[in-house]
PDB file of C-alpha atoms in Angstrom:
ATOM      1  CA  UNK Q   8     -10.455  42.940  -6.865  1.00 83.00           C
ATOM      2  CA  UNK Q   9     -10.424  39.192  -7.597  1.00 83.00           C
ATOM      3  CA  UNK Q  10      -9.050  38.462  -4.135  1.00 85.00           C
ATOM      4  CA  UNK Q  11     -11.718  40.578  -2.448  1.00 86.00           C
ATOM      5  CA  UNK Q  12     -14.424  38.816  -4.463  1.00 86.00           C
ATOM      6  CA  UNK Q  13     -13.137  35.406  -3.391  1.00 85.00           C
ATOM      7  CA  UNK Q  14     -13.069  36.585   0.200  1.00 85.00           C
ATOM      8  CA  UNK Q  15     -16.699  37.688  -0.100  1.00 86.00           C
ATOM      9  CA  UNK Q  16     -17.672  34.295  -1.516  1.00 86.00           C
ATOM     10  CA  UNK Q  17     -16.012  32.495   1.367  1.00 84.00           C
ATOM     11  CA  UNK Q  18     -17.573  34.784   3.953  1.00 85.00           C
ATOM     12  CA  UNK Q  19     -21.026  33.753   2.704  1.00 85.00           C
ATOM     13  CA  UNK Q  20     -20.341  30.086   3.488  1.00 83.00           C
ATOM     14  CA  UNK Q  21     -21.442  29.117   6.995  1.00 81.00           C
ATOM     15  CA  UNK Q  22     -20.857  25.349   6.876  1.00 81.00           C
ATOM     16  CA  UNK Q  23     -17.043  25.652   6.821  1.00 82.00           C
ATOM     17  CA  UNK Q  24     -14.620  28.137   8.357  1.00 84.00           C
ATOM     18  CA  UNK Q  25     -11.817  29.464   6.166  1.00 85.00           C
ATOM     19  CA  UNK Q  26      -8.615  31.349   6.755  1.00 87.00           C
ATOM     20  CA  UNK Q  27      -7.640  33.101   3.532  1.00 88.00           C
ATOM     21  CA  UNK Q  28      -4.124  34.443   2.985  1.00 90.00           C
ATOM     22  CA  UNK Q  29      -3.706  36.748  -0.006  1.00 91.00           C
ATOM     23  CA  UNK Q  30      -0.340  37.571  -1.533  1.00 91.00           C
ATOM     24  CA  UNK Q  31       0.066  39.876  -4.512  1.00 87.00           C
ATOM     25  CA  UNK Q  32       2.580  37.974  -6.651  1.00 89.00           C
ATOM     26  CA  UNK Q  33       4.446  34.748  -7.266  1.00 92.00           C
ATOM     27  CA  UNK Q  34       7.636  35.774  -5.447  1.00 92.00           C
ATOM     28  CA  UNK Q  35       5.667  36.615  -2.304  1.00 92.00           C
ATOM     29  CA  UNK Q  36       3.720  33.358  -2.612  1.00 92.00           C
ATOM     30  CA  UNK Q  37       6.925  31.330  -2.836  1.00 92.00           C
ATOM     31  CA  UNK Q  38       8.355  33.111   0.221  1.00 92.00           C
ATOM     32  CA  UNK Q  39       5.137  32.451   2.140  1.00 92.00           C
ATOM     33  CA  UNK Q  40       5.074  28.766   1.215  1.00 90.00           C
ATOM     34  CA  UNK Q  41       8.664  28.285   2.418  1.00 89.00           C
ATOM     35  CA  UNK Q  42       7.544  28.801   6.019  1.00 89.00           C
ATOM     36  CA  UNK Q  43       3.763  28.336   6.015  1.00 88.00           C
ATOM     37  CA  UNK Q  44       1.314  25.616   5.027  1.00 87.00           C
ATOM     38  CA  UNK Q  45      -2.201  25.547   3.651  1.00 90.00           C
ATOM     39  CA  UNK Q  46      -4.859  23.118   2.467  1.00 91.00           C
ATOM     40  CA  UNK Q  47      -5.230  24.504  -1.042  1.00 93.00           C
ATOM     41  CA  UNK Q  48      -3.741  27.202  -3.289  1.00 93.00           C
ATOM     42  CA  UNK Q  49      -5.990  29.401  -5.435  1.00 92.00           C
ATOM     43  CA  UNK Q  50      -3.577  30.478  -8.154  1.00 91.00           C
ATOM     44  CA  UNK Q  51      -4.165  33.292 -10.614  1.00 89.00           C
ATOM     45  CA  UNK Q  52      -2.261  32.572 -13.825  1.00 85.00           C
ATOM     46  CA  UNK Q  53      -1.987  36.288 -14.601  1.00 84.00           C
ATOM     47  CA  UNK Q  54       0.175  37.761 -11.857  1.00 85.00           C
ATOM     48  CA  UNK Q  55       2.205  40.993 -11.927  1.00 86.00           C
ATOM     49  CA  UNK Q  56       5.476  39.034 -11.787  1.00 88.00           C
ATOM     50  CA  UNK Q  57       4.555  35.783 -13.570  1.00 86.00           C
ATOM     51  CA  UNK Q  58       2.301  34.684 -16.405  1.00 82.00           C
ATOM     52  CA  UNK Q  59       0.924  31.366 -17.614  1.00 83.00           C
ATOM     53  CA  UNK Q  60       1.968  27.795 -16.856  1.00 88.00           C
ATOM     54  CA  UNK Q  61       5.383  28.808 -15.499  1.00 88.00           C
ATOM     55  CA  UNK Q  62       3.550  30.190 -12.469  1.00 88.00           C
ATOM     56  CA  UNK Q  63       1.991  26.789 -11.795  1.00 90.00           C
ATOM     57  CA  UNK Q  64       5.277  24.937 -12.321  1.00 90.00           C
ATOM     58  CA  UNK Q  65       7.095  27.083  -9.757  1.00 90.00           C
ATOM     59  CA  UNK Q  66       4.377  26.667  -7.138  1.00 90.00           C
ATOM     60  CA  UNK Q  67       4.265  22.892  -7.724  1.00 90.00           C
ATOM     61  CA  UNK Q  68       8.037  22.556  -7.433  1.00 89.00           C
ATOM     62  CA  UNK Q  69       8.038  24.260  -4.024  1.00 88.00           C
ATOM     63  CA  UNK Q  70       4.854  22.697  -2.632  1.00 89.00           C
ATOM     64  CA  UNK Q  71       4.220  19.448  -4.533  1.00 88.00           C
ATOM     65  CA  UNK Q  72       1.755  18.042  -1.996  1.00 89.00           C
ATOM     66  CA  UNK Q  73      -0.591  21.049  -1.865  1.00 91.00           C
ATOM     67  CA  UNK Q  74      -3.551  20.950  -4.301  1.00 92.00           C
ATOM     68  CA  UNK Q  75      -3.776  23.882  -6.709  1.00 93.00           C
ATOM     69  CA  UNK Q  76      -6.862  25.440  -8.293  1.00 92.00           C
ATOM     70  CA  UNK Q  77      -6.058  27.884 -11.077  1.00 91.00           C
ATOM     71  CA  UNK Q  78      -8.090  31.030 -11.633  1.00 88.00           C
ATOM     72  CA  UNK Q  79      -8.338  32.219 -15.190  1.00 85.00           C
ATOM     73  CA  UNK Q  80     -10.175  34.722 -17.367  1.00 80.00           C
ATOM     74  CA  UNK Q  81     -13.020  33.856 -19.691  1.00 69.00           C
ATOM     75  CA  UNK Q  82     -10.734  33.953 -22.739  1.00 73.00           C
ATOM     76  CA  UNK Q  83      -8.045  31.732 -21.187  1.00 76.00           C
ATOM     77  CA  UNK Q  84      -9.923  28.464 -20.779  1.00 78.00           C
ATOM     78  CA  UNK Q  85      -7.454  26.647 -23.050  1.00 84.00           C
ATOM     79  CA  UNK Q  86      -4.649  27.745 -20.735  1.00 84.00           C
ATOM     80  CA  UNK Q  87      -6.634  26.511 -17.729  1.00 84.00           C
ATOM     81  CA  UNK Q  88      -7.102  23.076 -19.301  1.00 86.00           C
ATOM     82  CA  UNK Q  89      -3.352  22.939 -19.959  1.00 89.00           C
ATOM     83  CA  UNK Q  90      -2.773  23.795 -16.292  1.00 88.00           C
ATOM     84  CA  UNK Q  91      -4.941  20.845 -15.220  1.00 89.00           C
ATOM     85  CA  UNK Q  92      -2.922  18.612 -17.543  1.00 88.00           C
ATOM     86  CA  UNK Q  93       0.220  19.951 -15.836  1.00 88.00           C
ATOM     87  CA  UNK Q  94      -1.031  18.963 -12.375  1.00 88.00           C
ATOM     88  CA  UNK Q  95      -3.558  21.549 -11.184  1.00 90.00           C
ATOM     89  CA  UNK Q  96      -6.537  19.868  -9.542  1.00 89.00           C
ATOM     90  CA  UNK Q  97      -9.177  22.160 -11.055  1.00 90.00           C
ATOM     91  CA  UNK Q  98      -9.748  25.552 -12.654  1.00 89.00           C
ATOM     92  CA  UNK Q  99     -12.308  28.305 -12.111  1.00 88.00           C
ATOM     93  CA  UNK Q 100     -13.197  31.130 -14.462  1.00 87.00           C
ATOM     94  CA  UNK Q 101     -13.073  34.494 -12.712  1.00 84.00           C
ATOM     95  CA  UNK Q 102     -16.428  36.231 -12.641  1.00 81.00           C
ATOM     96  CA  UNK Q 103     -18.312  32.950 -12.971  1.00 84.00           C
ATOM     97  CA  UNK Q 104     -17.687  31.590  -9.475  1.00 84.00           C
ATOM     98  CA  UNK Q 105     -20.450  31.071  -6.924  1.00 85.00           C
ATOM     99  CA  UNK Q 106     -20.047  30.434  -3.209  1.00 84.00           C
ATOM    100  CA  UNK Q 107     -20.960  26.750  -3.463  1.00 85.00           C
ATOM    101  CA  UNK Q 108     -18.900  26.240  -6.613  1.00 88.00           C
ATOM    102  CA  UNK Q 109     -15.790  27.624  -4.921  1.00 87.00           C
ATOM    103  CA  UNK Q 110     -16.179  25.490  -1.800  1.00 88.00           C
ATOM    104  CA  UNK Q 111     -16.989  22.368  -3.800  1.00 89.00           C
ATOM    105  CA  UNK Q 112     -13.970  22.902  -6.046  1.00 90.00           C
ATOM    106  CA  UNK Q 113     -11.648  23.304  -3.040  1.00 89.00           C
ATOM    107  CA  UNK Q 114     -13.045  20.235  -1.278  1.00 90.00           C
ATOM    108  CA  UNK Q 115     -12.738  18.058  -4.384  1.00 91.00           C
ATOM    109  CA  UNK Q 116      -9.241  19.377  -5.088  1.00 90.00           C
ATOM    110  CA  UNK Q 117      -8.104  18.412  -1.586  1.00 89.00           C
ATOM    111  CA  UNK Q 118      -9.709  14.969  -1.819  1.00 91.00           C
ATOM    112  CA  UNK Q 119      -8.228  14.266  -5.263  1.00 89.00           C
ATOM    113  CA  UNK Q 120      -4.758  15.354  -4.149  1.00 89.00           C
ATOM    114  CA  UNK Q 121      -4.970  13.155  -1.057  1.00 89.00           C
ATOM    115  CA  UNK Q 122      -6.003  10.188  -3.208  1.00 91.00           C
ATOM    116  CA  UNK Q 123      -3.170  10.943  -5.627  1.00 89.00           C
ATOM    117  CA  UNK Q 124      -0.622  11.108  -2.798  1.00 88.00           C
ATOM    118  CA  UNK Q 125      -1.968   7.891  -1.250  1.00 88.00           C
ATOM    119  CA  UNK Q 126      -1.617   6.087  -4.581  1.00 90.00           C
ATOM    120  CA  UNK Q 127       1.912   7.441  -4.987  1.00 88.00           C
ATOM    121  CA  UNK Q 128       2.869   6.212  -1.487  1.00 84.00           C
ATOM    122  CA  UNK Q 129       1.361   2.794  -2.235  1.00 88.00           C
ATOM    123  CA  UNK Q 130       3.388   2.515  -5.448  1.00 89.00           C
ATOM    124  CA  UNK Q 131       6.550   3.569  -3.603  1.00 85.00           C
ATOM    125  CA  UNK Q 132       5.904   1.042  -0.821  1.00 84.00           C
ATOM    126  CA  UNK Q 133       5.390  -1.716  -3.382  1.00 88.00           C
ATOM    127  CA  UNK Q 134       8.626  -0.730  -5.120  1.00 85.00           C
ATOM    128  CA  UNK Q 135      10.402  -0.814  -1.753  1.00 82.00           C
ATOM    129  CA  UNK Q 136       9.060  -4.259  -0.854  1.00 84.00           C
ATOM    130  CA  UNK Q 137       9.942  -5.564  -4.320  1.00 86.00           C
ATOM    131  CA  UNK Q 138      13.497  -4.224  -4.046  1.00 80.00           C
ATOM    132  CA  UNK Q 139      14.000  -5.813  -0.620  1.00 79.00           C
ATOM    133  CA  UNK Q 140      12.467  -9.117  -1.744  1.00 82.00           C
ATOM    134  CA  UNK Q 141      14.829  -9.148  -4.731  1.00 82.00           C
ATOM    135  CA  UNK Q 142      17.810  -8.666  -2.435  1.00 76.00           C
ATOM    136  CA  UNK Q 143      16.604 -11.497  -0.200  1.00 75.00           C
ATOM    137  CA  UNK Q 144      16.384 -13.830  -3.203  1.00 79.00           C
ATOM    138  CA  UNK Q 145      19.850 -12.793  -4.339  1.00 80.00           C
ATOM    139  CA  UNK Q 146      21.515 -13.377  -0.991  1.00 76.00           C
ATOM    140  CA  UNK Q 147      21.030 -15.632   1.986  1.00 77.00           C
ATOM    141  CA  UNK Q 148      23.407 -13.526   4.089  1.00 84.00           C
ATOM    142  CA  UNK Q 149      21.360 -11.943   6.901  1.00 84.00           C
ATOM    143  CA  UNK Q 150      23.715  -8.984   7.412  1.00 85.00           C
ATOM    144  CA  UNK Q 151      23.557  -8.106   3.728  1.00 84.00           C
ATOM    145  CA  UNK Q 152      19.761  -8.363   3.713  1.00 85.00           C
ATOM    146  CA  UNK Q 153      19.420  -6.129   6.788  1.00 89.00           C
ATOM    147  CA  UNK Q 154      21.915  -3.573   5.468  1.00 88.00           C
ATOM    148  CA  UNK Q 155      20.037  -3.384   2.178  1.00 86.00           C
ATOM    149  CA  UNK Q 156      16.717  -3.086   3.984  1.00 88.00           C
ATOM    150  CA  UNK Q 157      17.695  -0.091   6.126  1.00 91.00           C
ATOM    151  CA  UNK Q 158      19.306   1.622   3.126  1.00 90.00           C
ATOM    152  CA  UNK Q 159      16.179   1.144   0.987  1.00 86.00           C
ATOM    153  CA  UNK Q 160      13.855   2.249   3.800  1.00 89.00           C
ATOM    154  CA  UNK Q 161      15.932   5.361   4.558  1.00 91.00           C
ATOM    155  CA  UNK Q 162      15.834   6.352   0.899  1.00 86.00           C
ATOM    156  CA  UNK Q 163      12.081   5.688   0.780  1.00 85.00           C
ATOM    157  CA  UNK Q 164      11.431   7.809   3.880  1.00 85.00           C
ATOM    158  CA  UNK Q 165      13.969  10.482   2.855  1.00 85.00           C
ATOM    159  CA  UNK Q 166      15.212  10.457   6.438  1.00 89.00           C
ATOM    160  CA  UNK Q 167      18.622  11.070   7.992  1.00 91.00           C
ATOM    161  CA  UNK Q 168      18.865   7.706   9.716  1.00 91.00           C
ATOM    162  CA  UNK Q 169      17.161   4.314   9.727  1.00 92.00           C
ATOM    163  CA  UNK Q 170      18.322   1.584  12.067  1.00 90.00           C
ATOM    164  CA  UNK Q 171      17.341  -1.789  13.439  1.00 90.00           C
ATOM    165  CA  UNK Q 172      17.415  -2.444  17.179  1.00 85.00           C
ATOM    166  CA  UNK Q 173      17.600  -5.824  18.770  1.00 85.00           C
ATOM    167  CA  UNK Q 174      15.593  -5.399  21.968  1.00 81.00           C
ATOM    168  CA  UNK Q 175      15.889  -7.826  24.854  1.00 81.00           C
ATOM    169  CA  UNK Q 176      13.159  -8.700  27.310  1.00 75.00           C
ATOM    170  CA  UNK Q 177      14.351  -6.269  29.970  1.00 76.00           C
ATOM    171  CA  UNK Q 178      14.082  -3.301  27.594  1.00 72.00           C
ATOM    172  CA  UNK Q 179      17.765  -2.929  26.864  1.00 80.00           C
ATOM    173  CA  UNK Q 180      18.859  -3.180  23.265  1.00 82.00           C
ATOM    174  CA  UNK Q 181      21.558  -2.864  20.646  1.00 87.00           C
ATOM    175  CA  UNK Q 182      21.793  -1.261  17.193  1.00 89.00           C
ATOM    176  CA  UNK Q 183      22.588  -4.121  14.835  1.00 91.00           C
ATOM    177  CA  UNK Q 184      22.117  -2.413  11.440  1.00 93.00           C
ATOM    178  CA  UNK Q 185      22.118   1.224  10.373  1.00 94.00           C
ATOM    179  CA  UNK Q 186      21.907   3.477   7.329  1.00 94.00           C
ATOM    180  CA  UNK Q 187      22.819   7.092   8.122  1.00 93.00           C
ATOM    181  CA  UNK Q 188      23.767  10.213   6.195  1.00 92.00           C
ATOM    182  CA  UNK Q 189      27.511  11.030   6.368  1.00 90.00           C
ATOM    183  CA  UNK Q 190      27.065  14.188   8.457  1.00 88.00           C
ATOM    184  CA  UNK Q 191      25.532  12.224  11.362  1.00 89.00           C
ATOM    185  CA  UNK Q 192      27.587  10.065  13.769  1.00 87.00           C
ATOM    186  CA  UNK Q 193      27.008   6.327  13.615  1.00 88.00           C
ATOM    187  CA  UNK Q 194      25.436   4.488  16.544  1.00 87.00           C
ATOM    188  CA  UNK Q 195      25.987   1.034  15.069  1.00 88.00           C
ATOM    189  CA  UNK Q 196      26.727  -1.532  17.749  1.00 86.00           C
ATOM    190  CA  UNK Q 197      25.743   0.797  20.580  1.00 83.00           C
ATOM    191  CA  UNK Q 198      24.221  -0.999  23.550  1.00 81.00           C
ATOM    192  CA  UNK Q 199      21.604   0.634  25.741  1.00 75.00           C
ATOM    193  CA  UNK Q 200      22.198  -0.203  29.382  1.00 64.00           C
ATOM    194  CA  UNK Q 201      18.887   1.278  30.539  1.00 64.00           C
ATOM    195  CA  UNK Q 202      15.306   0.408  29.784  1.00 65.00           C
ATOM    196  CA  UNK Q 203      14.512   2.419  26.659  1.00 69.00           C
ATOM    197  CA  UNK Q 204      11.626   0.293  25.371  1.00 71.00           C
ATOM    198  CA  UNK Q 205       8.985  -0.285  28.077  1.00 71.00           C
ATOM    199  CA  UNK Q 206       7.245  -3.658  28.086  1.00 75.00           C
ATOM    200  CA  UNK Q 207       3.945  -2.218  26.817  1.00 76.00           C
ATOM    201  CA  UNK Q 208       5.652  -0.859  23.703  1.00 76.00           C
ATOM    202  CA  UNK Q 209       7.439  -4.141  23.043  1.00 76.00           C
ATOM    203  CA  UNK Q 210       4.088  -5.918  23.007  1.00 81.00           C
ATOM    204  CA  UNK Q 211       2.681  -3.408  20.506  1.00 83.00           C
ATOM    205  CA  UNK Q 212       5.712  -3.820  18.257  1.00 80.00           C
ATOM    206  CA  UNK Q 213       5.231  -7.607  18.298  1.00 82.00           C
ATOM    207  CA  UNK Q 214       1.685  -7.006  17.028  1.00 89.00           C
ATOM    208  CA  UNK Q 215       3.066  -5.062  14.054  1.00 85.00           C
ATOM    209  CA  UNK Q 216       2.124  -1.637  15.425  1.00 87.00           C
ATOM    210  CA  UNK Q 217       4.275   1.375  14.618  1.00 83.00           C
ATOM    211  CA  UNK Q 218       4.967   4.514  16.617  1.00 80.00           C
ATOM    212  CA  UNK Q 219       5.493   7.842  14.879  1.00 82.00           C
ATOM    213  CA  UNK Q 220       6.590  10.816  16.995  1.00 83.00           C
ATOM    214  CA  UNK Q 221       6.703  14.269  15.459  1.00 82.00           C
ATOM    215  CA  UNK Q 222       8.016  16.067  18.561  1.00 85.00           C
ATOM    216  CA  UNK Q 223      10.101  14.091  21.059  1.00 83.00           C
ATOM    217  CA  UNK Q 224       9.687  16.608  23.878  1.00 82.00           C
ATOM    218  CA  UNK Q 225       5.901  16.947  23.551  1.00 83.00           C
ATOM    219  CA  UNK Q 226       3.890  15.561  26.440  1.00 79.00           C
ATOM    220  CA  UNK Q 227       1.950  13.146  24.244  1.00 78.00           C
ATOM    221  CA  UNK Q 228       5.238  11.600  23.037  1.00 78.00           C
ATOM    222  CA  UNK Q 229       5.568   9.971  26.476  1.00 78.00           C
ATOM    223  CA  UNK Q 230       9.207   8.978  25.996  1.00 78.00           C
ATOM    224  CA  UNK Q 231      10.915   7.405  28.963  1.00 77.00           C
ATOM    225  CA  UNK Q 232      13.577   9.737  30.435  1.00 80.00           C
ATOM    226  CA  UNK Q 233      16.466   7.560  29.249  1.00 77.00           C
ATOM    227  CA  UNK Q 234      15.082   7.307  25.700  1.00 78.00           C
ATOM    228  CA  UNK Q 235      14.478  11.067  25.591  1.00 82.00           C
ATOM    229  CA  UNK Q 236      18.047  11.664  26.746  1.00 82.00           C
ATOM    230  CA  UNK Q 237      19.284   9.286  24.059  1.00 78.00           C
ATOM    231  CA  UNK Q 238      17.411  10.861  21.124  1.00 79.00           C
ATOM    232  CA  UNK Q 239      18.386  14.383  22.211  1.00 81.00           C
ATOM    233  CA  UNK Q 240      22.018  13.272  22.486  1.00 79.00           C
ATOM    234  CA  UNK Q 241      21.967  12.181  18.853  1.00 77.00           C
ATOM    235  CA  UNK Q 242      20.229  15.270  17.518  1.00 75.00           C
ATOM    236  CA  UNK Q 243      16.720  13.883  17.097  1.00 77.00           C
TER     237      UNK Q 243
END
């Protein structure tokens, strides 16, 4: 009944389009979140298979970047406040929700979570820069500084591999430093005989620009054939 009421509230809003997915318990929600994504979770703290703050904790542990709004009964406002203290972005009392209130709560929850994540990333970046700067002060050995840098950056990005290329004017290059997880083969010292970095990209890199590619075979990735062959060869 609560889910149908929320759906009715959302259907009355014409300024924004919503896609609402309803699951009937925590276990089903966790399974859904393992493969799907959403902008916000509306979480009832009284589910058939989970009650109270434990419900929130389990959702947060699986999807820490998704904002959560808890739904609670009129007599459970103390529990709702505790949920906000535990990391929920907001709470709504069932039966006292209007169309505008629901939309406003979701929008603010998303904005607050984005601001929270941005602040967290800024703090992590500052920690990373501080750690690298400390290493530079402790050692004047360039190899040691570069090795520390790629190791710190890989840990910061939680990635499988971080490396530094030395790129020559003709687009060929060589891996001079690398930090890689043990299950992946090393490409340290590998020289690229073909042009893998076109001149236009080199110029952008000199300006401090970065290039992030989420799908190497997508058309908008625009990888040169030899670079695409290289990244596919190494499991990217």
